């Protein structure tokens, strides 16, 4: 695990010293990602650099950047889980790999497979590979987007970095806001790949390879999620057990102490139980966030699981008073807005964990793969609701609209209102509205345009469609972004065994009734978990990591939040602050639960202030042409 950065200049414009300074400046901005070493490579018009967080081979002095004898250079942020098997096969083909690092197999594999090399890598990575023989630069991101890579384009060339803040030290100042990306952010709280909030600055998409060669750029999707493919065999808990245990074993094949993020829910409890079976001699530590508000507190469930498996448990309590400074630090350290309030408790708990371990296992991906979200129930039941007589549906709407606003974490009134509000739309649009932080009406009142989605349906059943959408968008660009930025601020890696390639491929064969059945979610995974966990853990109501934001915004954070909503920076990009204050007033009067929408605006306000410091004034929002690259839509 590392941070990487680099530049490729057009027409050999840059001097050796200038390129080196750019690379070193980016690495300096990401020093928190890699405290265990740093290396740079500069040759003519290209420069690459990496800083190292040692997870494997910690007892050896290893460069975080590899220069092969052929001249091929690799800078990689991540872990290659199948490096042992690749090392064996490459040795049989005559490649002598002196370093024991898992990253050392990449250059020989590229020499054997050329542009097909990524298909043979299992693990999590964001990498840059430079081939001086062909003048070829490759940027690539792992299949599920666990690691991130940003890049910017200018008349001078291309620069790239693991974090958006690091990228800014190498790009021209005074960037313009991307209006379409801002619409997506206001709705969902994140920018879907390949966009960022700034024009001409992008993210490499999950499963994408970008090849820059002879001043031409190619975009290739080397992998696509297989959700919805035809079932090949009946679901088997025994078959899956071998696959999942192997995934945990590969991901814990490290040379450092590691632990688990434990909520007491199904996913993290299952990872804890399987890890204990796979690594019985390892002293597995567990970490959990606690809150005074009972519906948000996960400590009691985590304590039960930790005692059951003999894991020392560290609990961390987050209070409202810590929020303003914590948000400011996160935005300025990482550089991209992320309006998921769970970013704060994750940052807090990983800070404590980093005193003991360098890696944590987490349960991300299980909901998207196995059908765990309440909205997936809605996807199945919405068609039945639509068949009810119009008179009865109007009665239901009046009853639901009359339910009081609740500050509880998973409020039935909130879920029912979302369900009823989405009935006038098609399946995917309805799903996006259910998950939206701000409704289309409020986005327009704030002075912005609603986002346009270009998802391809491919004739999939609705459940497959919404799971695929979440897997390709919110999982990598929100959940895994939160994990990467929350942990790496402290030099701590978070890994997700459910996102192992073999686990994904198995889950993708499950029929719909093995995911959702009547009112039960994650049917197959819950049945499988009986091997390891008691029923009270398996059937525990889904919560998810979050904070009592609605309550805090009405109480201790109200003054601070109002100040952020009145920020001149919001006005400068076209946000109507009078509408923002009206949103807050409705929330205060409990006429609506607008906590997530308000948080979008608060985070955006904080980010705009940082962007002004980093780039100069961000210019007003303007309309960009729709990007038309066929696979991931980013173009130079």
XYZ file of C-alpha atoms in Angstrom:
636
model
C 0.000 0.000 0.000
C 1.443 3.329 -1.046
C 0.803 6.653 -2.636
C 1.927 7.127 -6.221
C 2.294 10.150 -8.452
C 3.858 11.140 -11.729
C 3.906 13.255 -14.864
C 4.270 12.676 -18.597
C 5.232 15.820 -20.520
C 4.318 16.457 -24.141
C 7.161 16.902 -26.617
C 9.902 16.647 -23.969
C 8.933 20.080 -22.656
C 10.014 19.597 -19.063
C 13.509 19.614 -17.642
C 14.717 16.702 -15.506
C 14.839 18.931 -12.430
C 11.369 20.407 -12.950
C 9.775 16.986 -13.383
C 11.541 15.678 -10.272
C 10.294 18.640 -8.239
C 6.715 17.972 -9.355
C 6.913 14.303 -8.419
C 8.500 15.020 -5.059
C 5.877 17.660 -4.280
C 3.085 15.155 -4.925
C 4.750 12.536 -2.738
C 5.252 15.073 0.020
C 1.527 15.856 -0.047
C 0.817 12.121 0.431
C 3.450 11.306 3.017
C 0.741 9.999 5.358
C 0.084 7.206 2.841
C 3.603 5.823 2.935
C 5.860 6.480 5.907
C 8.152 3.492 5.167
C 10.076 4.705 2.139
C 10.066 6.880 -0.962
C 11.527 6.619 -4.465
C 11.419 8.594 -7.710
C 12.253 7.840 -11.326
C 12.821 10.560 -13.941
C 13.881 10.101 -17.554
C 13.474 12.703 -20.274
C 9.768 13.608 -20.360
C 8.435 11.260 -17.670
C 8.623 11.086 -13.909
C 7.139 8.514 -11.496
C 7.252 8.319 -7.734
C 5.905 6.273 -4.855
C 5.967 6.273 -1.087
C 5.666 2.977 0.753
C 3.477 1.592 3.499
C 5.143 -1.743 4.255
C 2.590 -4.579 4.501
C 4.713 -7.401 3.077
C 8.480 -7.776 3.318
C 8.697 -5.341 6.225
C 12.058 -6.741 7.311
C 13.610 -5.910 3.952
C 14.696 -2.647 2.403
C 12.504 -2.627 -0.683
C 11.895 0.216 -3.088
C 8.273 1.281 -3.456
C 8.979 1.721 -7.171
C 10.413 -0.969 -9.462
C 12.703 -0.410 -12.439
C 13.025 -3.649 -14.401
C 16.181 -4.509 -16.306
C 14.181 -4.068 -19.519
C 13.615 -0.416 -18.590
C 9.945 -0.912 -17.673
C 9.062 1.105 -14.547
C 6.165 0.303 -12.200
C 4.698 2.461 -9.431
C 1.855 0.644 -7.703
C -0.399 1.452 -4.777
C -1.831 -1.838 -3.562
C -1.309 -5.535 -2.980
C -1.077 -8.372 -5.521
C -2.668 -11.340 -3.774
C -1.681 -13.996 -6.332
C 1.951 -12.908 -6.516
C 3.268 -16.277 -5.339
C 1.526 -18.182 -8.148
C 2.617 -15.560 -10.677
C 6.207 -15.714 -9.450
C 6.231 -19.475 -10.031
C 4.771 -19.278 -13.536
C 7.042 -16.390 -14.539
C 10.097 -18.277 -13.285
C 9.104 -21.168 -15.566
C 9.163 -18.680 -18.442
C 12.696 -17.581 -17.588
C 12.085 -14.487 -15.469
C 14.387 -14.082 -12.490
C 12.652 -11.922 -9.881
C 15.110 -10.958 -7.188
C 12.785 -8.982 -4.937
C 10.275 -10.740 -2.701
C 7.804 -7.855 -3.063
C 4.425 -8.748 -4.510
C 4.704 -5.725 -6.824
C 7.885 -7.112 -8.393
C 5.873 -9.539 -10.548
C 4.096 -6.770 -12.503
C 6.842 -5.779 -14.953
C 7.737 -9.402 -15.951
C 4.037 -10.171 -16.334
C 3.637 -7.144 -18.613
C 6.612 -8.273 -20.690
C 4.933 -11.647 -21.184
C 1.323 -10.543 -21.690
C 1.690 -6.987 -23.017
C -1.601 -5.076 -22.542
C -3.335 -8.258 -21.375
C -1.302 -8.393 -18.165
C -3.986 -6.856 -15.924
C -6.354 -9.778 -16.486
C -3.877 -12.020 -14.636
C -3.557 -9.856 -11.493
C -5.674 -10.574 -8.422
C -5.678 -8.002 -5.675
C -6.240 -4.304 -5.165
C -4.152 -1.743 -6.994
C -3.852 1.583 -8.716
C -0.743 1.644 -10.861
C 1.318 3.513 -13.390
C 3.576 1.573 -15.759
C 6.062 3.280 -18.061
C 7.537 1.398 -21.021
C 10.352 3.550 -22.476
C 10.847 1.145 -25.385
C 7.406 2.072 -26.753
C 6.974 5.471 -25.151
C 3.886 4.033 -23.445
C 2.310 5.092 -20.165
C -0.365 2.854 -18.623
C -2.667 3.950 -15.801
C -4.907 1.265 -14.306
C -7.274 0.675 -11.396
C -8.312 -2.639 -9.832
C -11.561 -4.347 -10.747
C -13.719 -3.041 -7.916
C -12.033 0.316 -7.426
C -10.664 -0.294 -3.946
C -7.658 1.872 -4.784
C -7.960 5.249 -6.467
C -6.029 7.137 -9.115
C -6.685 10.704 -10.258
C -5.271 12.357 -13.353
C -5.308 15.779 -14.961
C -4.792 16.959 -18.503
C -3.255 20.205 -19.696
C -1.398 21.574 -22.701
C 1.828 20.545 -20.996
C 0.944 16.887 -20.497
C -0.587 14.499 -17.976
C -0.098 14.226 -14.249
C -1.562 11.633 -11.859
C -1.680 10.869 -8.145
C -3.351 8.607 -5.597
C -5.077 11.562 -3.929
C -6.802 14.569 -5.389
C -5.013 16.969 -3.031
C -1.623 15.685 -4.200
C -2.667 16.130 -7.828
C -3.305 19.833 -7.274
C 0.348 20.601 -6.590
C 1.169 19.648 -10.191
C -1.764 21.039 -12.193
C -2.399 24.534 -13.520
C -4.396 26.767 -11.201
C -7.858 28.302 -11.695
C -9.807 25.225 -12.770
C -13.501 25.456 -13.625
C -16.278 23.566 -11.905
C -17.887 20.693 -13.808
C -21.647 21.365 -13.665
C -22.672 17.773 -14.400
C -20.365 16.409 -11.694
C -21.770 18.936 -9.220
C -25.291 17.694 -9.948
C -24.227 14.120 -9.227
C -22.488 15.204 -6.042
C -25.537 17.103 -4.760
C -27.743 14.072 -5.314
C -25.458 11.322 -4.048
C -22.683 12.903 -2.000
C -19.882 11.749 -4.298
C -18.717 12.165 -7.905
C -18.996 8.976 -9.975
C -15.961 8.016 -12.018
C -14.529 9.332 -14.245
C -15.604 12.806 -13.139
C -14.388 15.034 -10.344
C -15.796 18.448 -9.451
C -13.077 20.147 -11.520
C -13.008 20.106 -15.296
C -10.142 18.296 -17.042
C -9.399 16.371 -13.848
C -10.620 12.778 -13.711
C -10.550 9.436 -11.918
C -9.476 6.212 -13.518
C -12.591 4.011 -13.469
C -12.717 0.626 -11.730
C -11.487 -2.091 -14.060
C -10.142 0.477 -16.528
C -6.787 0.718 -18.289
C -5.734 4.000 -19.910
C -2.878 3.792 -22.403
C -1.066 6.932 -23.559
C 1.225 6.220 -26.519
C 2.507 8.457 -29.334
C 0.221 11.295 -28.204
C -2.825 9.065 -28.554
C -4.957 7.728 -25.701
C -6.923 4.489 -25.503
C -9.451 3.541 -22.847
C -10.104 -0.131 -22.169
C -12.430 -1.771 -19.688
C -10.455 -4.924 -18.957
C -13.091 -6.203 -16.490
C -16.807 -5.622 -15.893
C -18.932 -6.797 -12.938
C -20.521 -10.159 -13.735
C -23.656 -9.596 -11.597
C -26.662 -11.071 -13.334
C -24.859 -13.665 -15.379
C -26.548 -17.039 -15.733
C -26.444 -19.381 -12.762
C -24.014 -22.238 -13.370
C -24.861 -24.523 -10.433
C -27.160 -24.586 -7.388
C -25.923 -22.415 -4.497
C -23.668 -24.396 -2.190
C -22.529 -23.229 1.234
C -19.688 -25.753 1.165
C -18.396 -24.529 -2.185
C -18.584 -20.918 -1.053
C -16.878 -21.695 2.244
C -13.732 -22.825 0.441
C -13.778 -19.713 -1.751
C -14.306 -17.286 1.109
C -11.738 -18.891 3.382
C -9.181 -18.745 0.558
C -9.975 -15.065 0.052
C -9.399 -14.288 3.724
C -6.220 -16.366 3.737
C -4.791 -14.536 0.705
C -5.658 -11.111 2.054
C -4.103 -11.838 5.447
C -0.879 -13.195 3.920
C 0.988 -10.167 5.261
C 3.926 -9.456 7.544
C 2.279 -6.927 9.857
C -0.269 -7.001 12.659
C -3.842 -6.627 11.441
C -7.336 -6.455 12.873
C -10.973 -6.155 11.889
C -13.514 -3.328 11.826
C -16.300 -4.915 13.848
C -19.854 -3.606 14.085
C -21.537 -6.742 15.381
C -23.566 -7.039 12.175
C -23.450 -9.975 9.792
C -20.659 -8.935 7.415
C -17.952 -7.880 9.864
C -18.894 -10.672 12.298
C -18.525 -13.259 9.542
C -15.133 -11.882 8.530
C -14.041 -12.009 12.174
C -15.173 -15.619 12.570
C -13.604 -16.842 9.325
C -10.340 -15.011 9.977
C -10.134 -16.612 13.405
C -10.562 -20.072 11.796
C -8.075 -19.376 8.984
C -5.460 -17.723 11.233
C -6.015 -19.298 14.680
C -2.592 -18.294 15.989
C -2.936 -14.642 15.038
C -3.903 -12.185 17.775
C -6.830 -10.640 15.970
C -7.816 -7.236 17.314
C -11.249 -5.673 16.768
C -12.239 -2.008 16.576
C -15.687 -0.432 16.890
C -17.316 3.019 17.048
C -19.830 3.837 19.790
C -22.490 6.550 20.193
C -24.692 7.591 23.087
C -27.775 7.491 20.816
C -28.908 3.862 21.061
C -30.054 3.322 17.470
C -26.584 4.339 16.241
C -24.555 2.444 18.827
C -23.053 -0.858 17.674
C -20.878 -1.523 20.690
C -22.986 -4.191 22.421
C -23.190 -6.401 19.313
C -19.486 -5.964 18.648
C -18.645 -6.952 22.232
C -20.607 -10.196 21.881
C -18.776 -11.181 18.689
C -15.386 -10.110 20.029
C -15.808 -12.232 23.179
C -17.061 -15.169 21.126
C -13.870 -15.201 19.046
C -11.351 -14.065 21.642
C -10.593 -10.699 20.063
C -9.433 -7.749 22.166
C -11.957 -4.991 21.389
C -11.149 -1.283 21.225
C -14.169 1.040 21.158
C -14.021 4.685 20.095
C -16.673 7.296 20.877
C -17.275 10.195 18.514
C -18.919 13.395 19.749
C -20.419 16.342 17.895
C -17.734 18.732 19.129
C -15.088 16.883 17.111
C -16.920 17.149 13.787
C -15.917 20.608 12.431
C -12.177 20.204 12.864
C -12.240 16.579 11.760
C -14.062 17.424 8.519
C -11.680 20.278 7.819
C -8.683 17.989 8.289
C -10.109 15.228 6.065
C -10.960 17.571 3.197
C -7.573 19.275 3.272
C -5.633 16.046 3.547
C -7.355 14.111 0.755
C -8.755 16.879 -1.437
C -12.047 15.474 -2.720
C -15.484 16.041 -1.144
C -17.238 12.967 0.198
C -20.581 13.625 1.910
C -20.864 10.334 3.767
C -21.059 11.203 7.482
C -19.575 7.767 8.271
C -16.245 9.128 7.015
C -15.849 10.826 10.414
C -16.231 7.805 12.732
C -14.159 5.699 10.335
C -11.357 8.261 10.490
C -11.627 8.281 14.271
C -11.542 4.511 14.758
C -8.720 3.941 12.254
C -6.676 6.562 14.056
C -6.880 4.478 17.220
C -6.302 1.237 15.325
C -3.166 2.581 13.626
C -1.431 2.567 17.012
C -1.651 -1.239 17.020
C -1.980 -2.493 13.440
C -1.224 -1.544 9.844
C -4.171 -3.274 8.211
C -7.865 -3.810 8.943
C -10.371 -6.166 7.330
C -13.833 -4.739 6.621
C -17.167 -5.976 5.286
C -17.570 -3.665 2.275
C -19.076 -5.281 -0.816
C -21.274 -7.880 0.864
C -24.467 -5.820 0.507
C -23.937 -5.076 -3.176
C -23.064 -8.689 -4.010
C -25.480 -10.653 -1.822
C -28.468 -8.283 -1.751
C -28.291 -6.573 1.630
C -29.785 -3.112 1.261
C -33.405 -2.295 2.152
C -33.744 -0.611 -1.246
C -33.316 -4.034 -2.859
C -36.471 -5.141 -1.090
C -38.111 -2.086 -2.602
C -36.872 -3.066 -6.052
C -38.701 -6.400 -5.744
C -41.866 -5.141 -4.048
C -42.428 -1.930 -6.003
C -44.110 -3.694 -8.913
C -46.598 -5.354 -6.535
C -47.334 -1.994 -4.903
C -47.896 -0.455 -8.321
C -50.668 -2.963 -9.015
C -52.738 -1.741 -6.055
C -55.824 0.354 -6.909
C -55.048 4.058 -7.208
C -57.483 4.871 -4.386
C -55.669 2.542 -2.005
C -52.271 3.959 -3.018
C -53.525 7.484 -2.259
C -54.607 6.352 1.202
C -51.197 4.767 1.790
C -49.466 7.994 0.732
C -51.553 10.098 3.148
C -50.739 7.728 6.003
C -47.031 7.633 5.195
C -46.794 11.416 4.707
C -48.335 11.825 8.159
C -45.668 9.771 9.916
C -43.414 11.904 12.160
C -39.770 12.551 11.309
C -37.448 10.390 13.408
C -33.798 10.870 14.356
C -33.274 7.125 14.684
C -30.627 5.534 12.519
C -32.899 3.267 10.462
C -36.344 4.849 10.802
C -39.301 3.007 9.264
C -40.996 6.327 8.510
C -37.976 7.477 6.488
C -37.860 4.233 4.481
C -41.604 4.237 3.774
C -41.572 7.852 2.591
C -38.699 7.088 0.221
C -40.564 4.035 -1.079
C -43.812 5.905 -1.794
C -42.065 8.944 -3.314
C -40.312 6.801 -5.930
C -43.333 5.013 -7.370
C -43.830 7.351 -10.337
C -40.455 6.456 -11.865
C -38.796 3.544 -13.646
C -36.868 1.002 -11.611
C -33.340 2.441 -11.742
C -34.490 6.051 -11.368
C -36.579 5.006 -8.372
C -33.564 3.279 -6.821
C -31.431 6.407 -7.272
C -34.148 8.578 -5.694
C -34.392 6.230 -2.723
C -30.644 6.605 -2.162
C -30.447 10.326 -2.926
C -29.252 12.808 -0.310
C -31.195 15.585 -2.046
C -34.382 15.249 -4.077
C -34.624 16.668 -7.626
C -36.944 19.369 -6.302
C -34.385 20.588 -3.765
C -31.516 20.394 -6.243
C -33.470 22.715 -8.547
C -34.385 25.032 -5.660
C -30.683 25.291 -4.854
C -30.117 26.565 -8.392
C -28.537 23.448 -9.876
C -29.452 20.993 -12.634
C -30.438 17.441 -11.781
C -27.909 14.852 -12.958
C -28.440 12.793 -16.069
C -27.679 9.086 -15.733
C -26.429 7.044 -18.666
C -26.546 3.573 -17.159
C -26.996 0.737 -19.646
C -29.778 -1.705 -18.731
C -28.830 -4.647 -20.992
C -32.242 -6.189 -20.294
C -31.278 -7.218 -16.753
C -33.900 -7.996 -14.103
C -34.380 -4.950 -11.863
C -32.578 -6.445 -8.850
C -29.542 -7.305 -10.998
C -29.632 -3.831 -12.501
C -29.656 -1.921 -9.212
C -27.033 -4.190 -7.650
C -24.790 -3.708 -10.683
C -25.261 0.061 -10.532
C -24.313 0.183 -6.852
C -21.363 -2.127 -7.436
C -19.992 0.063 -10.227
C -20.688 3.484 -8.696
C -21.442 3.972 -5.014
C -19.267 1.064 -3.866
C -15.963 2.235 -5.439
C -16.509 5.987 -5.447
C -18.208 6.371 -2.053
C -17.726 3.365 0.235
C -14.226 2.358 -0.890
C -13.214 6.001 -1.192
C -14.297 6.458 2.428
C -12.271 3.391 3.449
C -9.166 4.461 1.542
C -9.195 8.072 2.699
C -10.301 7.322 6.239
C -7.598 4.731 6.826
C -4.693 6.088 4.810
C -4.814 9.432 6.592
C -3.244 7.387 9.398
C -1.095 5.128 7.200
C -3.490 2.198 7.687
C -4.774 -0.066 4.920
C -8.374 -1.341 4.822
C -9.060 -4.528 2.864
C -12.385 -6.123 1.886
C -12.401 -9.955 1.556
C -15.900 -9.883 0.044
C -14.369 -8.085 -2.950
C -11.960 -10.890 -3.715
C -12.331 -11.806 -7.381
C -13.417 -15.397 -6.714
C -16.022 -14.258 -4.157
C -17.455 -11.777 -6.652
C -17.662 -14.384 -9.385
C -19.419 -16.863 -7.105
C -21.906 -14.314 -5.764
C -22.736 -13.320 -9.327
C -24.136 -16.786 -10.036
C -26.726 -16.610 -7.244
C -30.369 -16.570 -8.376
C -32.601 -13.756 -7.170
C -34.306 -15.869 -4.485
C -30.886 -16.645 -2.987
C -30.371 -12.912 -2.488
C -33.860 -11.595 -1.641
C -36.779 -13.757 -0.569
C -40.002 -12.148 0.593
C -38.829 -9.669 3.286
C -35.458 -11.330 3.929
C -32.235 -9.960 2.493
C -28.893 -11.758 1.946
C -30.620 -15.133 2.016
C -27.647 -17.205 0.858
C -25.055 -15.363 2.946
C -27.175 -15.649 6.099
C -27.659 -19.369 5.538
C -23.922 -19.795 4.989
C -23.118 -17.797 8.138
C -24.825 -20.430 10.298
C -21.542 -22.334 10.104
C -19.853 -19.607 12.115
C -22.368 -17.386 13.924
C -25.447 -17.687 16.181
C -28.900 -16.665 14.838
C -29.100 -13.476 16.903
C -26.054 -12.101 15.073
C -27.082 -13.377 11.643
C -30.578 -11.907 11.798
C -29.594 -8.664 13.521
C -31.243 -5.659 11.916
C -29.015 -3.936 9.372
C -27.578 -0.646 10.627
C -24.438 0.429 8.785
C -21.838 2.851 10.115
C -23.211 6.372 10.493
C -23.592 9.238 12.972
C -26.656 10.874 14.629
C -26.336 13.765 12.202
C -29.985 14.821 12.169
C -29.988 15.266 15.918
C -26.616 17.052 15.939
C -27.700 19.510 13.223
C -30.715 20.463 15.348
C -28.502 20.810 18.417
C -24.761 21.244 18.980
C -23.793 21.627 15.299
C -26.574 24.015 14.277
C -24.597 27.261 14.517
C -21.554 25.865 12.737
C -23.705 24.261 10.024
C -25.617 27.479 9.381
C -22.351 29.350 8.962
C -21.199 26.811 6.393
C -24.497 27.120 4.473
C -24.026 30.905 4.277
C -20.538 30.505 2.793
C -19.702 32.882 -0.024
C -17.979 29.966 -1.739
C -21.361 28.267 -2.282
C -22.761 31.424 -3.872
C -19.762 31.686 -6.171
C -20.519 28.322 -7.791
C -24.227 29.017 -8.181
C -25.727 27.513 -5.001
C -28.632 29.573 -3.641
C -27.901 30.007 0.045
C -31.463 31.165 0.761
C -32.645 27.741 -0.404
C -29.960 26.089 1.728
C -31.275 27.951 4.773
C -34.840 26.932 3.885
C -33.665 23.323 3.813
C -32.205 23.771 7.287
C -35.426 25.402 8.540
C -37.538 22.441 7.368
C -35.126 20.126 9.129
C -35.271 22.164 12.338
C -39.076 22.119 12.314
C -39.094 18.362 11.626
C -41.059 18.848 8.412
C -38.484 16.667 6.708
C -35.311 14.705 7.449
C -32.740 16.722 5.487
C -29.636 15.722 7.428
C -27.904 14.080 4.456
C -28.773 16.915 2.060
C -27.504 19.522 4.502
C -24.343 17.512 4.993
C -23.774 17.549 1.200
C -23.778 21.346 1.265
C -21.641 21.595 4.400
C -18.951 19.331 2.943
C -19.092 21.179 -0.394
C -18.640 24.496 1.397
C -15.601 23.153 3.248
C -14.168 21.722 0.027
C -14.634 24.960 -1.929
C -12.643 26.857 0.681
C -9.852 24.301 0.390
C -9.988 24.417 -3.432
C -9.623 28.193 -3.341
C -6.483 27.819 -1.241
C -5.083 25.001 -3.397
C -6.019 26.267 -6.860
C -7.033 29.867 -6.570
C -10.665 30.860 -7.005
C -12.742 28.094 -8.599
C -14.489 29.696 -11.568
C -18.294 29.662 -11.799
C -20.090 26.573 -12.932
C -20.239 26.096 -16.687
C -21.731 23.464 -18.923
C -19.282 20.890 -20.239
C -19.972 18.769 -23.301
C -21.039 15.218 -22.561
C -17.966 13.007 -22.705
C -18.435 10.234 -25.192
C -15.633 7.719 -24.748
C -17.409 4.371 -25.039
C -16.421 2.654 -21.815
C -15.541 5.048 -19.069
C -16.122 8.411 -20.656
C -12.870 10.125 -19.753
C -10.851 11.689 -22.545
C -7.751 13.773 -23.016
